[in-house]
Short mmCIF file of C-alpha atoms in Angstrom, two decimals:
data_model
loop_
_atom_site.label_atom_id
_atom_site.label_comp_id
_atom_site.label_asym_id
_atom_site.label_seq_id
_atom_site.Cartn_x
_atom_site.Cartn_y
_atom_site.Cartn_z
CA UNK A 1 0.00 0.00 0.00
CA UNK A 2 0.86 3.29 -1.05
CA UNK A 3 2.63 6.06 1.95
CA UNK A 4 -0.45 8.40 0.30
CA UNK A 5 -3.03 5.55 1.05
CA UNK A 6 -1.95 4.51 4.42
CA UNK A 7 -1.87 8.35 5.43
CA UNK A 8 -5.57 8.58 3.70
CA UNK A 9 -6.85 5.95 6.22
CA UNK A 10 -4.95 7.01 9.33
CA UNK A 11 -6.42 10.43 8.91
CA UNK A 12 -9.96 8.55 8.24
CA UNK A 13 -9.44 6.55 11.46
CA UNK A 14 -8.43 10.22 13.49
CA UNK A 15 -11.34 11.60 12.12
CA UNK A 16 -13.85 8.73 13.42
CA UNK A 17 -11.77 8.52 16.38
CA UNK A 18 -12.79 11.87 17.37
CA UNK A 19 -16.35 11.48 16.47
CA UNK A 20 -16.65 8.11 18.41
CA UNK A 21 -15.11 10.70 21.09
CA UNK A 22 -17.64 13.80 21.05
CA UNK A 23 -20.67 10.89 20.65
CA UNK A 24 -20.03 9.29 23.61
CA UNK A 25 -19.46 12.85 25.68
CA UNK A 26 -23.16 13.66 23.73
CA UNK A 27 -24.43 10.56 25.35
CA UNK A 28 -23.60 10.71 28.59
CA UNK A 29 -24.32 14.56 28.55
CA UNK A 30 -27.98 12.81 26.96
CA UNK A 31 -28.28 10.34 30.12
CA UNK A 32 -27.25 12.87 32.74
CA UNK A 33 -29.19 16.02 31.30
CA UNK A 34 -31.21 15.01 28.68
CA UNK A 35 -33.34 12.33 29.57
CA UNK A 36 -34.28 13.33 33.38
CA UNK A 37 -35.64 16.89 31.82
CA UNK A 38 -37.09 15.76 28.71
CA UNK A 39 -38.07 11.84 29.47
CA UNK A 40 -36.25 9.41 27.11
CA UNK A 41 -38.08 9.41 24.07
CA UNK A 42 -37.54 12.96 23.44
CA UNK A 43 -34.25 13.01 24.54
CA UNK A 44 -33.33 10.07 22.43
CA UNK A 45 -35.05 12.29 19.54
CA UNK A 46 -33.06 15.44 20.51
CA UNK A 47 -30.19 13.49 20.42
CA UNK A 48 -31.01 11.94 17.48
CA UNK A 49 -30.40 15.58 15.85
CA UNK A 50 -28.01 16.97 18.04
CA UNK A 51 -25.79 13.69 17.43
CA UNK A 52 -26.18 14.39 13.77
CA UNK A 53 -25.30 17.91 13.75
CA UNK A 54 -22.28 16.79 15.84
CA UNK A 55 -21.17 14.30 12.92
CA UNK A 56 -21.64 16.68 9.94
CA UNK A 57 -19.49 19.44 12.01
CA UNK A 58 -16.65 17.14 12.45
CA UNK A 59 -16.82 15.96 8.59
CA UNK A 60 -16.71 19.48 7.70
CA UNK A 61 -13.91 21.24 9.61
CA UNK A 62 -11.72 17.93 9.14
CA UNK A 63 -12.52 18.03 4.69
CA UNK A 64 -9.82 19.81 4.05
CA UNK A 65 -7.55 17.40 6.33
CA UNK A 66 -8.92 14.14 5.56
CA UNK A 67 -8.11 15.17 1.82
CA UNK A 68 -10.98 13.21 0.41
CA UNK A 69 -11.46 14.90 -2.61
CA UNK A 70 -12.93 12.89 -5.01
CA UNK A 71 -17.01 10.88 -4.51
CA UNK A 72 -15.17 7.84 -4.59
CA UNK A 73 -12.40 8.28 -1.57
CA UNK A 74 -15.44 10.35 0.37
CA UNK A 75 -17.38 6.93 0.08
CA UNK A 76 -14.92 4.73 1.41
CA UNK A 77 -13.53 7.24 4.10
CA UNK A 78 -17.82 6.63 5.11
CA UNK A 79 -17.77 2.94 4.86
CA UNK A 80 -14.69 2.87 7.13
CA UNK A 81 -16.71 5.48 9.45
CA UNK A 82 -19.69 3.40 8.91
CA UNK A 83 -18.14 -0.26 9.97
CA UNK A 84 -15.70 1.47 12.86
CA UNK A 85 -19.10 3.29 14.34
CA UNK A 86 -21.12 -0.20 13.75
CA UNK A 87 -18.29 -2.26 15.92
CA UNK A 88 -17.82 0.40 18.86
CA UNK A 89 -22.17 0.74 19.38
CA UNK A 90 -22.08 -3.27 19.43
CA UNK A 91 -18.79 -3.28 21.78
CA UNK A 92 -20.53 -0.54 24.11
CA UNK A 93 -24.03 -2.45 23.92
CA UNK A 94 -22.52 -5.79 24.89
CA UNK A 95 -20.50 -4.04 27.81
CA UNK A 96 -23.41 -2.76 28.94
CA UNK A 97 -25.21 -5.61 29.81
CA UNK A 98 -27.26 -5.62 26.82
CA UNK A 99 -28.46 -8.27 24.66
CA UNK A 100 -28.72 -9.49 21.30
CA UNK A 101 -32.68 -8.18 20.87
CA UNK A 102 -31.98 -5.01 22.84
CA UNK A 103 -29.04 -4.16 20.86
CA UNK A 104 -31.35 -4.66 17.77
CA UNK A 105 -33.74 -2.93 18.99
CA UNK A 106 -31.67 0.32 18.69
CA UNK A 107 -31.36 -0.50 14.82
CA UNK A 108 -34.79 -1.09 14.35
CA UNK A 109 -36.74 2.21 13.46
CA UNK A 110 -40.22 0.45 14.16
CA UNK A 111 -39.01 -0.18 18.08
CA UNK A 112 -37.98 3.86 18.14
CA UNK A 113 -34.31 2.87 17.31
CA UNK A 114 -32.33 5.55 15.42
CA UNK A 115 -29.22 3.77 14.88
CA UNK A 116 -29.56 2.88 10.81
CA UNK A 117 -30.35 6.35 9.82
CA UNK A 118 -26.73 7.38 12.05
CA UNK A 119 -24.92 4.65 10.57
CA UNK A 120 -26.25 5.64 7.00
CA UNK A 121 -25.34 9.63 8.09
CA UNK A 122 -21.68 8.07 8.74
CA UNK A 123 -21.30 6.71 5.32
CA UNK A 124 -22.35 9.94 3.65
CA UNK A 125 -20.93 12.31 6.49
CA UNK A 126 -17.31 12.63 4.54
CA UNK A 127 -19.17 13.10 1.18
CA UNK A 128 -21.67 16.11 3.09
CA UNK A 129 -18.84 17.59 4.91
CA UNK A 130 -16.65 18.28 1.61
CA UNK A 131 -19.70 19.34 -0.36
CA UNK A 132 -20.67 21.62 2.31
CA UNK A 133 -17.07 23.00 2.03
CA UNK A 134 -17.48 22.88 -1.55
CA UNK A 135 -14.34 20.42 -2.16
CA UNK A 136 -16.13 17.76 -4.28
CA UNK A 137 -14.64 16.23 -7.11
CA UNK A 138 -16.00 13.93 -9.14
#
């Protein structure tokens, strides 16, 4: 592999490093703040957006960093984000205690679960962030 490629994906893995980061700050600021004002169904909404918003401000200031300038290398920056994001909420649900149906439960948008529609916003996150910053490429 390429110096150029191996520095792509090591900026990649900095950049979802500090998303996983500020997501699980958002969460516990969620469980401690959220959730006792707003009850957990709107607080798992708010969140929902805020956690969002969070994501597509990362993707943007780090465009010009992550050097992901063409569709292609924005798309697999996401899949990386995507897979890394999918391992770490199935790490932190097992640690917790949880099982198998209440970890599926958060990917399940008939139970309330919000977690395909974040995983999908991590695949296009490096692709919204550049276009936002109006680096895209073909």
């Amino acid at each position: 592999m390429k110096v150029q490629a191996l520095a792509f994906w090591g900026r990649a893995v900095a950049v979802w490093l500090l998303i996983a980061a500020l997501e699980t700050l958002h969460g516990i600021v969620r469980g401690l703040w959220l959730e006792p004002a707003l009850g957990a169904v709107a607080a798992q909404r708010l969140g929902f957006v805020l956690g969002s918003v969070l994501v597509l401000a990362v993707a943007w200031a780090t465009s010009r960093w992550l050097d992901a300038a063409t569709r292609a290398a924005q798309l697999q920056a996401g899949a990386l984000w995507l897979l890394l994001m999918l391992g770490f909420e199935l790490a932190i649900g097992r640690a917790r205690g949880f099982g198998w149906a209440r970890i599926a439960a958060e990917f399940d948008p008939g139970q309330g679960g919000f977690m395909l529609f974040g995983l999908l916003l991590m695949l296009l996150a490096p692709m919204l962030g550049a276009w936002l910053r109006g680096r895209q490429r073909g």
